[in-house]
mmCIF file of C-alpha atoms in Angstrom:
data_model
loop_
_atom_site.group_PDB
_atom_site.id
_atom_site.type_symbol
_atom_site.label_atom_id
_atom_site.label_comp_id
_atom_site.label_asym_id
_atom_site.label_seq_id
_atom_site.Cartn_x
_atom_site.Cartn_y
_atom_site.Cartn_z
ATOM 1 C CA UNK A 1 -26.450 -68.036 52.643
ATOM 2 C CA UNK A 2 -27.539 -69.095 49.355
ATOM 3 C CA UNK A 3 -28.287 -72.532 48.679
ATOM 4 C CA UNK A 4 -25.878 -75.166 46.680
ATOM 5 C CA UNK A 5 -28.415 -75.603 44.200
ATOM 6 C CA UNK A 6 -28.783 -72.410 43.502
ATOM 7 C CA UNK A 7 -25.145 -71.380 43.014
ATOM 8 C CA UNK A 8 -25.543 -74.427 40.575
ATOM 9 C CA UNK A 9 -27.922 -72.800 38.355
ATOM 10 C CA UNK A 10 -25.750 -69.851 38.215
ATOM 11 C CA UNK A 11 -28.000 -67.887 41.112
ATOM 12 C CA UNK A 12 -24.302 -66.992 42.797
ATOM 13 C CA UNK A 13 -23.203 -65.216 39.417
ATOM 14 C CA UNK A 14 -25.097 -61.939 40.190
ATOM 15 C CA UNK A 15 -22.255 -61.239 42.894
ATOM 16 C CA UNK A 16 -20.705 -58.131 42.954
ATOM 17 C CA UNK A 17 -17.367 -57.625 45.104
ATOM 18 C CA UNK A 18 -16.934 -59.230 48.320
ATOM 19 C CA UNK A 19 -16.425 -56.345 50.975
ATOM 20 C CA UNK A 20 -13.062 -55.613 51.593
ATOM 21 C CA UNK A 21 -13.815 -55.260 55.627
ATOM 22 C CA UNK A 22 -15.969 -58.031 56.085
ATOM 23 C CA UNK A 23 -15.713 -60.461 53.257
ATOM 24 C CA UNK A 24 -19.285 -60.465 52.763
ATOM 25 C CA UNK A 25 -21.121 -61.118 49.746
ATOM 26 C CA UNK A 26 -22.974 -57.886 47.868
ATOM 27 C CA UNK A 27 -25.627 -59.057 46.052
ATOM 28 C CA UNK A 28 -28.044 -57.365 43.960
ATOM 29 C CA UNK A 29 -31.578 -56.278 44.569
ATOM 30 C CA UNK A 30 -32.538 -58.767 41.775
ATOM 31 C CA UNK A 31 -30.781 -61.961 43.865
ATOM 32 C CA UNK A 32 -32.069 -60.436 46.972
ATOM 33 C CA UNK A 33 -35.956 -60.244 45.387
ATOM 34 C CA UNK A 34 -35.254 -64.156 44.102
ATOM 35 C CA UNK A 35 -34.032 -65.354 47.569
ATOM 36 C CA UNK A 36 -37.012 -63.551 49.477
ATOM 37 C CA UNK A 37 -39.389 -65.582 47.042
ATOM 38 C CA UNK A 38 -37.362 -68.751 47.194
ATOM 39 C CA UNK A 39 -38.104 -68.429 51.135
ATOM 40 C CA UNK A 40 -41.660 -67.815 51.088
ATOM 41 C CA UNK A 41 -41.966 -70.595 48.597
ATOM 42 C CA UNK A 42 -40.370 -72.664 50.504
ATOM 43 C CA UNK A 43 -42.619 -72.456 53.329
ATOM 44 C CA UNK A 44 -45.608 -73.066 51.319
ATOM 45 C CA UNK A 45 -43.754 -76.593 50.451
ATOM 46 C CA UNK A 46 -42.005 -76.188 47.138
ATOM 47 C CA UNK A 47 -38.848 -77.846 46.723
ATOM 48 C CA UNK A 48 -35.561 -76.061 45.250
ATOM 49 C CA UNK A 49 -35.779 -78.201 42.415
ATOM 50 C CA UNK A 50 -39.573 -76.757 41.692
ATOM 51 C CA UNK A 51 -38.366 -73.210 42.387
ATOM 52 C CA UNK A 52 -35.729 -73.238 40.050
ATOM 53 C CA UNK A 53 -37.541 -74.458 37.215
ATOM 54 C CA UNK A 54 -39.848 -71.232 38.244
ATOM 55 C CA UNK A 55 -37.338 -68.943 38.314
ATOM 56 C CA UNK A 56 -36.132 -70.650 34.811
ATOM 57 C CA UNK A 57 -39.508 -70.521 33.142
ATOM 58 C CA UNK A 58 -38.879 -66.550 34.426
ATOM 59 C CA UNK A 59 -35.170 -66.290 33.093
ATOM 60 C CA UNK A 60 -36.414 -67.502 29.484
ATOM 61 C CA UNK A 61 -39.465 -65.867 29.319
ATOM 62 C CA UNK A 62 -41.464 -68.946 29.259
ATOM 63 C CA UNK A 63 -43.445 -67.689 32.510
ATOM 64 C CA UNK A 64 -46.981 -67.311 30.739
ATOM 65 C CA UNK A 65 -49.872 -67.301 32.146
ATOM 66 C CA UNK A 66 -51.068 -71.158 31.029
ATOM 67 C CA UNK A 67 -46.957 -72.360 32.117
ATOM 68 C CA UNK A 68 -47.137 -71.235 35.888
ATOM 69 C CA UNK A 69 -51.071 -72.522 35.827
ATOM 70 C CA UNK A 70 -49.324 -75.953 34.690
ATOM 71 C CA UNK A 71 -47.178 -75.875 37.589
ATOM 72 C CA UNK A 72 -48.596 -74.764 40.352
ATOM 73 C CA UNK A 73 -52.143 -77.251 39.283
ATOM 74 C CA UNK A 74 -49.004 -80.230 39.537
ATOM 75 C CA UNK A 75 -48.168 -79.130 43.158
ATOM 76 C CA UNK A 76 -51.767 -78.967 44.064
ATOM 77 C CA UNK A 77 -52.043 -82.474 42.952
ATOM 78 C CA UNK A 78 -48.955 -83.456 45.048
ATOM 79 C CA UNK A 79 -50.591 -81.542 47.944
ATOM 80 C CA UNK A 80 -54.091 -83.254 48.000
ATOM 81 C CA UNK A 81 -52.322 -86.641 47.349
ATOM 82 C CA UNK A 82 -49.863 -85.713 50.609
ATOM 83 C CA UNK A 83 -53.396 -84.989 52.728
ATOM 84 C CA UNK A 84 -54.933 -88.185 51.753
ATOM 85 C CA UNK A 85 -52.278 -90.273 52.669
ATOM 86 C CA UNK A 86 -51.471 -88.139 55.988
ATOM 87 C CA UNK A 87 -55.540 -88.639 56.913
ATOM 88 C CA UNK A 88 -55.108 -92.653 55.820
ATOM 89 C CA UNK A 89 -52.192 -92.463 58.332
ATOM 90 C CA UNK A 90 -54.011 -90.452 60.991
ATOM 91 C CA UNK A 91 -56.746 -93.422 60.380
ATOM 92 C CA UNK A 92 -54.727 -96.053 60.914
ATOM 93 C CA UNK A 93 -53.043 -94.882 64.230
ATOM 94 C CA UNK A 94 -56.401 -93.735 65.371
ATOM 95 C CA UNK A 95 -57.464 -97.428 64.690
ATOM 96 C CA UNK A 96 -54.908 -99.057 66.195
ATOM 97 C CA UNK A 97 -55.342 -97.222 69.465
ATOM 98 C CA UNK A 98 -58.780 -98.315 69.998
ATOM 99 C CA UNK A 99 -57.134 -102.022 69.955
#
């Protein structure tokens, strides 16, 4: 299933016919390749919001080199800011069991 937010930002529009047996979706290899990445990105943390402005920066050919750098150094930030504050956390529960 694809998600809201991509059917949004016209991801749903590369939709061939439904099937007329099963009433399934056909989509192209192209939406197929862009869900498999949205998947893995996922995993590694990125947010739909994130990968659609990747998959925009693709759609407009806007995805040089020094523009993915950009974004990807941004979630890197985000990440090292998310370990610091989940190992100021881990700190303070630590601390408060030796109470």
């Amino acid at each position: 299933m694809i998600p809201y937010a991509f059917i949004k930002e016209g991801f749903d529009a590369d939709v061939s016919k439904e099937d007329e047996c099963n009433s399934y979706r056909n989509y192209s290899d192209g939406t197929l390749e862009k869900l498999l990445v949205n998947d893995e990105m996922k995993g590694f943390g990125v947010t739909l919001n994130e990968i659609s402005d990747f998959f925009g920066l693709l759609e407009f050919n806007t995805a040089a080199c020094e523009n993915v750098s950009q974004k990807m150094l941004e979630k890197v930030r985000l990440i090292d800011k998310k370990i610091k504050e989940l190992k100021e956390m881990k700190s303070l529960i630590i601390g408060s069991l030796d109470s």
